[in-house]
Amino acid sequence: MAGRLDGKVALITGGARGQGASHARRLAEEGARVITGDVLDDDGEATAAALRAEGLGVDYLHLDVTSPQDWAAAVAAAAERFGGLDVLVNNAGIIHVNPLLEERLEDWNALIAVNVTGALLGMQAAIPALRARGGGSIVNISSIFGLAGASGYVAYCASKAALVTMTKTAALEHAADRIRVNAVCPGGVRTAMNENEGTGVVPLTPMGRRADAREVSGTVLFLASDDSTFVTGTEIVVDGGYLAR
Ligand SMILES: NC(=O)c1ccc[n+]([C@@H]2O[C@H](COP(=O)([O-])OP(=O)(O)OC[C@H]3O[C@@H](n4cnc5c(N)ncnc54)[C@H](O)[C@@H]3O)[C@@H](O)[C@H]2O)c1
């Protein structure tokens, strides 16, 4: 059966584990040739090897999203190994909890470097490659905390809100290049990011649970694929109803 991403090459950051690993699996299941990048090299290699053992086309490379050199090498690898790049998923992200008055400049800067600057550098590196293929799709992973405030998360909220308007700006600037740029705003998702968080957003989530990462991957697949050819400059919320009230 034809896959929804047959012939496409996708680069997914933060792909060593969690949602990035799930997106890698889902996109590869639909025929994409996937490259994952992360700073957790052992986990990244192991995850990619496990997916390859299932017959899925997933390769791992070291990609610190704060490094322009790493981005250049990753996009070059996509071109050399697989002929180009069609999809970028800016998924890498970090989080910390500090009340606003206790937020420390070094924590703030470190988080903005990964969550915001990392996505900027990714789009800057990928767009020429997508353009060379006649177009493509960029999916930026924001959060419900990019659309609503959350006590203790001032840096994370700022970073995820920035991604929403960066997404719209990139979509405006590159619509004529046939490059679509969209954001996904997940609610609580069961990953290492919140394993020590207790109930977290669950009590405020009408569906009463966190998502499985695969429930976010379906939306990433939709935005990456030709099922969404007229969708650009917007965000899709995947939150079990968190923002509905
Ligand atoms: N888990 C949630 O509830 C939730 C909700 C909404 C949005 N998100 C977002 O989803 C994305 C994926 O998070 P997750 O839940 O899978 O958590 P996770 O911590 O399991 O995954 C994040 C990945 O990003 C990687 N990473 C961190 N810094 C990096 C860097 N400098 N360069 C490259 N990779 C780096 C980590 O090593 C890790 O593999 C993040 O952007 C996160 O903010 C998570």
PDB file of C-alpha atoms and ligand atoms in Angstrom:
ATOM      1  CA  MET A   1       0.000   0.000   0.000  1.00  0.00           C
ATOM      2  CA  ALA A   2       1.273   3.495  -0.791  1.00  0.00           C
ATOM      3  CA  GLY A   3       2.496   5.479   2.203  1.00  0.00           C
ATOM      4  CA  ARG A   4       1.466   9.070   2.756  1.00  0.00           C
ATOM      5  CA  LEU A   5       5.142  10.144   2.757  1.00  0.00           C
ATOM      6  CA  ASP A   6       6.603   7.856   0.115  1.00  0.00           C
ATOM      7  CA  GLY A   7       9.693   9.471  -1.432  1.00  0.00           C
ATOM      8  CA  LYS A   8       9.940  12.153   1.249  1.00  0.00           C
ATOM      9  CA  VAL A   9      12.967  12.830   3.458  1.00  0.00           C
ATOM     10  CA  ALA A  10      12.275  14.121   6.975  1.00  0.00           C
ATOM     11  CA  LEU A  11      14.582  15.541   9.659  1.00  0.00           C
ATOM     12  CA  ILE A  12      13.272  15.378  13.233  1.00  0.00           C
ATOM     13  CA  THR A  13      15.070  17.047  16.146  1.00  0.00           C
ATOM     14  CA  GLY A  14      14.907  15.653  19.668  1.00  0.00           C
ATOM     15  CA  GLY A  15      14.359  12.256  18.083  1.00  0.00           C
ATOM     16  CA  ALA A  16      16.303  10.154  20.580  1.00  0.00           C
ATOM     17  CA  ARG A  17      13.241   9.460  22.712  1.00  0.00           C
ATOM     18  CA  GLY A  18       9.743  10.641  23.605  1.00  0.00           C
ATOM     19  CA  GLN A  19       7.622  12.405  21.041  1.00  0.00           C
ATOM     20  CA  GLY A  20      10.468  12.846  18.552  1.00  0.00           C
ATOM     21  CA  ALA A  21      11.049   9.078  18.479  1.00  0.00           C
ATOM     22  CA  SER A  22       7.317   8.533  18.031  1.00  0.00           C
ATOM     23  CA  HIS A  23       7.163  11.021  15.153  1.00  0.00           C
ATOM     24  CA  ALA A  24      10.162   9.278  13.558  1.00  0.00           C
ATOM     25  CA  ARG A  25       8.346   5.943  13.739  1.00  0.00           C
ATOM     26  CA  ARG A  26       5.054   7.317  12.389  1.00  0.00           C
ATOM     27  CA  LEU A  27       6.601   9.210   9.482  1.00  0.00           C
ATOM     28  CA  ALA A  28       8.803   6.231   8.577  1.00  0.00           C
ATOM     29  CA  GLU A  29       5.764   3.924   8.735  1.00  0.00           C
ATOM     30  CA  GLU A  30       4.269   6.118   6.013  1.00  0.00           C
ATOM     31  CA  GLY A  31       7.305   5.728   3.781  1.00  0.00           C
ATOM     32  CA  ALA A  32       9.472   8.704   4.756  1.00  0.00           C
ATOM     33  CA  ARG A  33      13.238   8.355   4.980  1.00  0.00           C
ATOM     34  CA  VAL A  34      13.823   9.839   8.426  1.00  0.00           C
ATOM     35  CA  ILE A  35      16.902  11.363  10.030  1.00  0.00           C
ATOM     36  CA  THR A  36      16.672  12.002  13.752  1.00  0.00           C
ATOM     37  CA  GLY A  37      18.989  14.388  15.564  1.00  0.00           C
ATOM     38  CA  ASP A  38      19.596  14.867  19.272  1.00  0.00           C
ATOM     39  CA  VAL A  39      22.271  15.465  21.890  1.00  0.00           C
ATOM     40  CA  LEU A  40      21.564  12.095  23.578  1.00  0.00           C
ATOM     41  CA  ASP A  41      23.698  10.128  21.158  1.00  0.00           C
ATOM     42  CA  ASP A  42      23.453   6.700  22.826  1.00  0.00           C
ATOM     43  CA  ASP A  43      19.658   6.884  23.085  1.00  0.00           C
ATOM     44  CA  GLY A  44      19.409   8.319  19.580  1.00  0.00           C
ATOM     45  CA  GLU A  45      21.487   5.539  18.036  1.00  0.00           C
ATOM     46  CA  ALA A  46      19.588   2.875  19.987  1.00  0.00           C
ATOM     47  CA  THR A  47      16.169   4.261  19.042  1.00  0.00           C
ATOM     48  CA  ALA A  48      17.067   4.469  15.362  1.00  0.00           C
ATOM     49  CA  ALA A  49      18.579   0.975  15.411  1.00  0.00           C
ATOM     50  CA  ALA A  50      15.417  -0.446  17.005  1.00  0.00           C
ATOM     51  CA  LEU A  51      13.258   1.200  14.336  1.00  0.00           C
ATOM     52  CA  ARG A  52      15.544  -0.069  11.561  1.00  0.00           C
ATOM     53  CA  ALA A  53      15.234  -3.578  13.041  1.00  0.00           C
ATOM     54  CA  GLU A  54      11.485  -3.229  12.383  1.00  0.00           C
ATOM     55  CA  GLY A  55      12.210  -2.363   8.750  1.00  0.00           C
ATOM     56  CA  LEU A  56      11.765   1.401   9.116  1.00  0.00           C
ATOM     57  CA  GLY A  57      14.120   3.870   7.414  1.00  0.00           C
ATOM     58  CA  VAL A  58      15.468   5.861  10.368  1.00  0.00           C
ATOM     59  CA  ASP A  59      19.045   7.108  10.789  1.00  0.00           C
ATOM     60  CA  TYR A  60      20.421   9.062  13.737  1.00  0.00           C
ATOM     61  CA  LEU A  61      22.987  11.836  13.777  1.00  0.00           C
ATOM     62  CA  HIS A  62      24.282  14.180  16.466  1.00  0.00           C
ATOM     63  CA  LEU A  63      22.448  17.496  16.169  1.00  0.00           C
ATOM     64  CA  ASP A  64      22.588  20.097  18.910  1.00  0.00           C
ATOM     65  CA  VAL A  65      19.916  22.496  17.705  1.00  0.00           C
ATOM     66  CA  THR A  66      21.787  25.463  19.177  1.00  0.00           C
ATOM     67  CA  SER A  67      24.707  24.832  16.797  1.00  0.00           C
ATOM     68  CA  PRO A  68      24.571  26.314  13.267  1.00  0.00           C
ATOM     69  CA  GLN A  69      27.408  23.930  12.304  1.00  0.00           C
ATOM     70  CA  ASP A  70      25.400  20.892  13.402  1.00  0.00           C
ATOM     71  CA  TRP A  71      22.406  22.127  11.416  1.00  0.00           C
ATOM     72  CA  ALA A  72      24.506  22.598   8.284  1.00  0.00           C
ATOM     73  CA  ALA A  73      25.917  19.084   8.682  1.00  0.00           C
ATOM     74  CA  ALA A  74      22.465  17.551   9.208  1.00  0.00           C
ATOM     75  CA  VAL A  75      20.958  19.183   6.121  1.00  0.00           C
ATOM     76  CA  ALA A  76      24.049  18.212   4.109  1.00  0.00           C
ATOM     77  CA  ALA A  77      23.667  14.618   5.332  1.00  0.00           C
ATOM     78  CA  ALA A  78      20.060  14.543   4.139  1.00  0.00           C
ATOM     79  CA  ALA A  79      21.181  15.731   0.709  1.00  0.00           C
ATOM     80  CA  GLU A  80      24.164  13.371   0.456  1.00  0.00           C
ATOM     81  CA  ARG A  81      22.448  10.249   1.777  1.00  0.00           C
ATOM     82  CA  PHE A  82      18.906  10.682   0.493  1.00  0.00           C
ATOM     83  CA  GLY A  83      18.981  13.389  -2.184  1.00  0.00           C
ATOM     84  CA  GLY A  84      17.433  16.284  -0.277  1.00  0.00           C
ATOM     85  CA  LEU A  85      14.994  17.305   2.417  1.00  0.00           C
ATOM     86  CA  ASP A  86      11.191  17.662   2.317  1.00  0.00           C
ATOM     87  CA  VAL A  87      10.099  17.847   5.963  1.00  0.00           C
ATOM     88  CA  LEU A  88      11.587  19.421   9.095  1.00  0.00           C
ATOM     89  CA  VAL A  89      10.086  18.757  12.519  1.00  0.00           C
ATOM     90  CA  ASN A  90      11.488  21.156  15.126  1.00  0.00           C
ATOM     91  CA  ASN A  91      10.667  19.001  18.140  1.00  0.00           C
ATOM     92  CA  ALA A  92      13.682  19.340  20.461  1.00  0.00           C
ATOM     93  CA  GLY A  93      12.796  21.159  23.642  1.00  0.00           C
ATOM     94  CA  ILE A  94      13.671  21.601  27.298  1.00  0.00           C
ATOM     95  CA  ILE A  95      11.701  22.795  30.301  1.00  0.00           C
ATOM     96  CA  HIS A  96      12.271  24.016  33.832  1.00  0.00           C
ATOM     97  CA  VAL A  97      10.101  25.362  36.600  1.00  0.00           C
ATOM     98  CA  ASN A  98      10.920  28.718  38.206  1.00  0.00           C
ATOM     99  CA  PRO A  99       8.396  31.257  39.458  1.00  0.00           C
ATOM    100  CA  LEU A 100       8.776  34.515  37.530  1.00  0.00           C
ATOM    101  CA  LEU A 101      10.557  36.373  40.323  1.00  0.00           C
ATOM    102  CA  GLU A 102      13.008  33.496  40.755  1.00  0.00           C
ATOM    103  CA  GLU A 103      13.750  32.930  37.080  1.00  0.00           C
ATOM    104  CA  ARG A 104      17.515  32.993  36.638  1.00  0.00           C
ATOM    105  CA  LEU A 105      19.060  34.553  33.569  1.00  0.00           C
ATOM    106  CA  GLU A 106      21.211  31.511  32.800  1.00  0.00           C
ATOM    107  CA  ASP A 107      18.194  29.180  32.944  1.00  0.00           C
ATOM    108  CA  TRP A 108      16.167  31.555  30.770  1.00  0.00           C
ATOM    109  CA  ASN A 109      18.948  31.882  28.185  1.00  0.00           C
ATOM    110  CA  ALA A 110      19.561  28.143  28.054  1.00  0.00           C
ATOM    111  CA  LEU A 111      15.896  27.392  27.444  1.00  0.00           C
ATOM    112  CA  ILE A 112      15.440  30.112  24.819  1.00  0.00           C
ATOM    113  CA  ALA A 113      18.589  28.864  23.050  1.00  0.00           C
ATOM    114  CA  VAL A 114      17.112  25.395  22.541  1.00  0.00           C
ATOM    115  CA  ASN A 115      13.377  26.049  22.179  1.00  0.00           C
ATOM    116  CA  VAL A 116      13.461  29.286  20.185  1.00  0.00           C
ATOM    117  CA  THR A 117      16.901  29.829  18.650  1.00  0.00           C
ATOM    118  CA  GLY A 118      17.129  26.122  17.826  1.00  0.00           C
ATOM    119  CA  ALA A 119      13.964  26.333  15.754  1.00  0.00           C
ATOM    120  CA  LEU A 120      15.131  29.537  14.050  1.00  0.00           C
ATOM    121  CA  LEU A 121      18.457  27.943  13.101  1.00  0.00           C
ATOM    122  CA  GLY A 122      16.603  24.851  11.906  1.00  0.00           C
ATOM    123  CA  MET A 123      14.336  26.817   9.619  1.00  0.00           C
ATOM    124  CA  GLN A 124      17.267  28.852   8.311  1.00  0.00           C
ATOM    125  CA  ALA A 125      19.210  25.680   7.530  1.00  0.00           C
ATOM    126  CA  ALA A 126      16.314  23.708   6.079  1.00  0.00           C
ATOM    127  CA  ILE A 127      14.464  26.267   3.964  1.00  0.00           C
ATOM    128  CA  PRO A 128      17.052  26.454   1.143  1.00  0.00           C
ATOM    129  CA  ALA A 129      17.007  22.647   0.972  1.00  0.00           C
ATOM    130  CA  LEU A 130      13.192  22.510   0.937  1.00  0.00           C
ATOM    131  CA  ARG A 131      13.128  25.214  -1.714  1.00  0.00           C
ATOM    132  CA  ALA A 132      15.538  23.186  -3.839  1.00  0.00           C
ATOM    133  CA  ARG A 133      12.969  20.344  -3.804  1.00  0.00           C
ATOM    134  CA  GLY A 134      10.210  22.713  -4.965  1.00  0.00           C
ATOM    135  CA  GLY A 135       8.644  23.045  -1.522  1.00  0.00           C
ATOM    136  CA  GLY A 136       8.135  21.205   1.728  1.00  0.00           C
ATOM    137  CA  SER A 137       6.650  21.244   5.201  1.00  0.00           C
ATOM    138  CA  ILE A 138       7.992  22.517   8.518  1.00  0.00           C
ATOM    139  CA  VAL A 139       6.300  21.479  11.754  1.00  0.00           C
ATOM    140  CA  ASN A 140       7.266  23.387  14.899  1.00  0.00           C
ATOM    141  CA  ILE A 141       6.358  21.713  18.179  1.00  0.00           C
ATOM    142  CA  SER A 142       4.917  24.370  20.468  1.00  0.00           C
ATOM    143  CA  SER A 143       2.604  23.594  23.411  1.00  0.00           C
ATOM    144  CA  ILE A 144      -0.644  24.564  25.094  1.00  0.00           C
ATOM    145  CA  PHE A 145       1.753  26.664  27.158  1.00  0.00           C
ATOM    146  CA  GLY A 146       2.427  28.678  23.994  1.00  0.00           C
ATOM    147  CA  LEU A 147      -1.231  29.703  23.968  1.00  0.00           C
ATOM    148  CA  ALA A 148      -1.964  30.007  27.709  1.00  0.00           C
ATOM    149  CA  GLY A 149       0.042  30.965  30.766  1.00  0.00           C
ATOM    150  CA  ALA A 150       1.153  28.455  33.379  1.00  0.00           C
ATOM    151  CA  SER A 151       2.421  29.310  36.852  1.00  0.00           C
ATOM    152  CA  GLY A 152       6.098  28.493  37.207  1.00  0.00           C
ATOM    153  CA  TYR A 153       6.750  28.177  33.500  1.00  0.00           C
ATOM    154  CA  VAL A 154       7.538  31.735  32.416  1.00  0.00           C
ATOM    155  CA  ALA A 155      10.510  30.777  30.237  1.00  0.00           C
ATOM    156  CA  TYR A 156       8.816  27.736  28.718  1.00  0.00           C
ATOM    157  CA  CYS A 157       5.606  29.699  27.991  1.00  0.00           C
ATOM    158  CA  ALA A 158       7.611  32.523  26.390  1.00  0.00           C
ATOM    159  CA  SER A 159       9.509  30.056  24.219  1.00  0.00           C
ATOM    160  CA  LYS A 160       6.452  28.166  23.060  1.00  0.00           C
ATOM    161  CA  ALA A 161       4.519  31.380  22.338  1.00  0.00           C
ATOM    162  CA  ALA A 162       7.484  32.611  20.296  1.00  0.00           C
ATOM    163  CA  LEU A 163       7.274  29.463  18.201  1.00  0.00           C
ATOM    164  CA  VAL A 164       3.651  30.210  17.326  1.00  0.00           C
ATOM    165  CA  THR A 165       4.406  33.600  15.764  1.00  0.00           C
ATOM    166  CA  MET A 166       7.731  32.455  14.291  1.00  0.00           C
ATOM    167  CA  THR A 167       5.670  29.771  12.563  1.00  0.00           C
ATOM    168  CA  LYS A 168       3.265  32.334  11.132  1.00  0.00           C
ATOM    169  CA  THR A 169       6.099  34.616  10.017  1.00  0.00           C
ATOM    170  CA  ALA A 170       7.944  31.791   8.291  1.00  0.00           C
ATOM    171  CA  ALA A 171       4.702  30.705   6.611  1.00  0.00           C
ATOM    172  CA  LEU A 172       4.141  34.225   5.271  1.00  0.00           C
ATOM    173  CA  GLU A 173       7.704  34.589   4.009  1.00  0.00           C
ATOM    174  CA  HIS A 174       7.827  31.172   2.324  1.00  0.00           C
ATOM    175  CA  ALA A 175       4.343  30.475   1.011  1.00  0.00           C
ATOM    176  CA  ALA A 176       5.559  31.506  -2.440  1.00  0.00           C
ATOM    177  CA  ASP A 177       8.303  28.863  -2.134  1.00  0.00           C
ATOM    178  CA  ARG A 178       5.577  26.237  -1.587  1.00  0.00           C
ATOM    179  CA  ILE A 179       6.926  25.719   1.925  1.00  0.00           C
ATOM    180  CA  ARG A 180       4.196  25.290   4.516  1.00  0.00           C
ATOM    181  CA  VAL A 181       4.981  26.065   8.159  1.00  0.00           C
ATOM    182  CA  ASN A 182       2.691  25.038  10.985  1.00  0.00           C
ATOM    183  CA  ALA A 183       2.831  24.475  14.722  1.00  0.00           C
ATOM    184  CA  VAL A 184       1.474  21.697  16.897  1.00  0.00           C
ATOM    185  CA  CYS A 185       0.429  22.562  20.459  1.00  0.00           C
ATOM    186  CA  PRO A 186       0.285  19.395  22.531  1.00  0.00           C
ATOM    187  CA  GLY A 187      -1.196  19.270  26.007  1.00  0.00           C
ATOM    188  CA  GLY A 188       0.234  16.813  28.501  1.00  0.00           C
ATOM    189  CA  VAL A 189       2.040  13.958  26.781  1.00  0.00           C
ATOM    190  CA  ARG A 190       3.520  10.975  28.658  1.00  0.00           C
ATOM    191  CA  THR A 191       7.292  11.374  28.205  1.00  0.00           C
ATOM    192  CA  ALA A 192      10.470  11.786  30.247  1.00  0.00           C
ATOM    193  CA  MET A 193       9.837  15.544  30.229  1.00  0.00           C
ATOM    194  CA  ASN A 194       7.066  15.252  32.797  1.00  0.00           C
ATOM    195  CA  GLU A 195       7.733  11.911  34.480  1.00  0.00           C
ATOM    196  CA  ASN A 196       8.592  13.657  37.769  1.00  0.00           C
ATOM    197  CA  GLU A 197       5.815  16.216  37.532  1.00  0.00           C
ATOM    198  CA  GLY A 198       3.052  14.375  39.435  1.00  0.00           C
ATOM    199  CA  THR A 199      -0.407  14.872  37.981  1.00  0.00           C
ATOM    200  CA  GLY A 200       0.659  18.048  36.116  1.00  0.00           C
ATOM    201  CA  VAL A 201      -2.022  19.173  33.655  1.00  0.00           C
ATOM    202  CA  VAL A 202      -4.111  16.005  34.001  1.00  0.00           C
ATOM    203  CA  PRO A 203      -6.650  17.436  36.509  1.00  0.00           C
ATOM    204  CA  LEU A 204      -7.282  20.333  34.089  1.00  0.00           C
ATOM    205  CA  THR A 205      -7.576  18.057  31.062  1.00  0.00           C
ATOM    206  CA  PRO A 206     -11.192  17.097  30.272  1.00  0.00           C
ATOM    207  CA  MET A 207     -10.073  13.739  28.881  1.00  0.00           C
ATOM    208  CA  GLY A 208      -8.470  13.095  32.276  1.00  0.00           C
ATOM    209  CA  ARG A 209      -5.135  11.751  31.096  1.00  0.00           C
ATOM    210  CA  ARG A 210      -1.921  12.570  29.274  1.00  0.00           C
ATOM    211  CA  ALA A 211      -1.628  11.698  25.602  1.00  0.00           C
ATOM    212  CA  ASP A 212       0.403   8.844  24.304  1.00  0.00           C
ATOM    213  CA  ALA A 213       3.103  10.334  22.055  1.00  0.00           C
ATOM    214  CA  ARG A 214       1.565   8.525  19.090  1.00  0.00           C
ATOM    215  CA  GLU A 215      -1.571  10.654  19.481  1.00  0.00           C
ATOM    216  CA  VAL A 216       0.544  13.716  18.651  1.00  0.00           C
ATOM    217  CA  SER A 217       2.400  11.947  15.832  1.00  0.00           C
ATOM    218  CA  GLY A 218      -0.816  11.632  13.813  1.00  0.00           C
ATOM    219  CA  THR A 219      -1.091  15.421  13.665  1.00  0.00           C
ATOM    220  CA  VAL A 220       2.581  15.812  12.764  1.00  0.00           C
ATOM    221  CA  LEU A 221       2.046  13.282   9.968  1.00  0.00           C
ATOM    222  CA  PHE A 222      -1.001  15.205   8.714  1.00  0.00           C
ATOM    223  CA  LEU A 223       0.969  18.458   8.577  1.00  0.00           C
ATOM    224  CA  ALA A 224       3.990  16.789   6.973  1.00  0.00           C
ATOM    225  CA  SER A 225       1.923  15.074   4.306  1.00  0.00           C
ATOM    226  CA  ASP A 226       0.010  16.146   1.238  1.00  0.00           C
ATOM    227  CA  ASP A 227      -3.231  15.744   3.221  1.00  0.00           C
ATOM    228  CA  SER A 228      -2.624  19.316   4.427  1.00  0.00           C
ATOM    229  CA  THR A 229      -1.561  21.085   1.220  1.00  0.00           C
ATOM    230  CA  PHE A 230      -3.678  24.207   1.965  1.00  0.00           C
ATOM    231  CA  VAL A 231      -2.753  24.405   5.660  1.00  0.00           C
ATOM    232  CA  THR A 232      -0.051  26.914   6.538  1.00  0.00           C
ATOM    233  CA  GLY A 233       0.707  29.526   9.182  1.00  0.00           C
ATOM    234  CA  THR A 234      -1.490  27.984  11.821  1.00  0.00           C
ATOM    235  CA  GLU A 235      -1.375  25.796  14.897  1.00  0.00           C
ATOM    236  CA  ILE A 236      -3.193  22.593  15.731  1.00  0.00           C
ATOM    237  CA  VAL A 237      -3.980  21.962  19.378  1.00  0.00           C
ATOM    238  CA  VAL A 238      -3.753  18.336  20.551  1.00  0.00           C
ATOM    239  CA  ASP A 239      -4.650  18.614  24.217  1.00  0.00           C
ATOM    240  CA  GLY A 240      -7.521  16.367  25.280  1.00  0.00           C
ATOM    241  CA  GLY A 241      -9.651  19.504  25.684  1.00  0.00           C
ATOM    242  CA  TYR A 242      -7.325  21.466  28.027  1.00  0.00           C
ATOM    243  CA  LEU A 243      -7.847  24.783  26.208  1.00  0.00           C
ATOM    244  CA  ALA A 244     -11.563  24.287  25.536  1.00  0.00           C
ATOM    245  CA  ARG A 245     -12.788  26.070  28.636  1.00  0.00           C
TER     246      ARG A 245
HETATM  247  N1  LIG B   1       5.658  16.141  27.253  1.00  0.00           N
HETATM  248  C1  LIG B   1       4.732  17.082  27.216  1.00  0.00           C
HETATM  249  O1  LIG B   1       3.772  17.066  28.003  1.00  0.00           O
HETATM  250  C2  LIG B   1       4.815  18.171  26.175  1.00  0.00           C
HETATM  251  C3  LIG B   1       3.694  18.968  25.959  1.00  0.00           C
HETATM  252  C4  LIG B   1       3.727  19.961  24.984  1.00  0.00           C
HETATM  253  C5  LIG B   1       4.861  20.134  24.234  1.00  0.00           C
HETATM  254  N2  LIG B   1       5.953  19.350  24.452  1.00  0.00           N
HETATM  255  C6  LIG B   1       7.121  19.564  23.586  1.00  0.00           C
HETATM  256  O2  LIG B   1       7.312  18.399  22.811  1.00  0.00           O
HETATM  257  C7  LIG B   1       8.684  18.313  22.425  1.00  0.00           C
HETATM  258  C8  LIG B   1       9.219  16.919  22.723  1.00  0.00           C
HETATM  259  O3  LIG B   1       9.277  16.732  24.118  1.00  0.00           O
HETATM  260  P1  LIG B   1       9.041  15.318  24.836  1.00  0.00           P
HETATM  261  O4  LIG B   1       7.785  15.401  25.577  1.00  0.00           O
HETATM  262  O5  LIG B   1       9.221  14.218  23.854  1.00  0.00           O
HETATM  263  O6  LIG B   1      10.221  15.340  25.928  1.00  0.00           O
HETATM  264  P2  LIG B   1      11.661  14.638  25.940  1.00  0.00           P
HETATM  265  O7  LIG B   1      12.413  15.332  27.007  1.00  0.00           O
HETATM  266  O8  LIG B   1      11.498  13.163  26.030  1.00  0.00           O
HETATM  267  O9  LIG B   1      12.257  14.953  24.499  1.00  0.00           O
HETATM  268  C9  LIG B   1      12.939  16.129  24.188  1.00  0.00           C
HETATM  269  C10 LIG B   1      14.151  15.751  23.359  1.00  0.00           C
HETATM  270  O10 LIG B   1      14.835  16.949  22.954  1.00  0.00           O
HETATM  271  C11 LIG B   1      16.216  16.689  23.091  1.00  0.00           C
HETATM  272  N3  LIG B   1      17.005  17.901  23.194  1.00  0.00           N
HETATM  273  C12 LIG B   1      17.152  18.719  24.260  1.00  0.00           C
HETATM  274  N4  LIG B   1      18.030  19.688  23.984  1.00  0.00           N
HETATM  275  C13 LIG B   1      18.466  19.480  22.717  1.00  0.00           C
HETATM  276  C14 LIG B   1      19.374  20.138  21.862  1.00  0.00           C
HETATM  277  N5  LIG B   1      20.056  21.221  22.270  1.00  0.00           N
HETATM  278  N6  LIG B   1      19.546  19.654  20.614  1.00  0.00           N
HETATM  279  C15 LIG B   1      18.879  18.566  20.198  1.00  0.00           C
HETATM  280  N7  LIG B   1      18.012  17.884  20.962  1.00  0.00           N
HETATM  281  C16 LIG B   1      17.809  18.348  22.208  1.00  0.00           C
HETATM  282  C17 LIG B   1      16.312  15.842  24.348  1.00  0.00           C
HETATM  283  O11 LIG B   1      17.568  15.196  24.456  1.00  0.00           O
HETATM  284  C18 LIG B   1      15.146  14.892  24.153  1.00  0.00           C
HETATM  285  O12 LIG B   1      15.495  13.739  23.434  1.00  0.00           O
HETATM  286  C19 LIG B   1       9.402  19.429  23.179  1.00  0.00           C
HETATM  287  O13 LIG B   1       9.561  20.546  22.332  1.00  0.00           O
HETATM  288  C20 LIG B   1       8.432  19.759  24.294  1.00  0.00           C
HETATM  289  O14 LIG B   1       8.609  21.080  24.758  1.00  0.00           O
HETATM  290  C21 LIG B   1       5.954  18.380  25.407  1.00  0.00           C
END
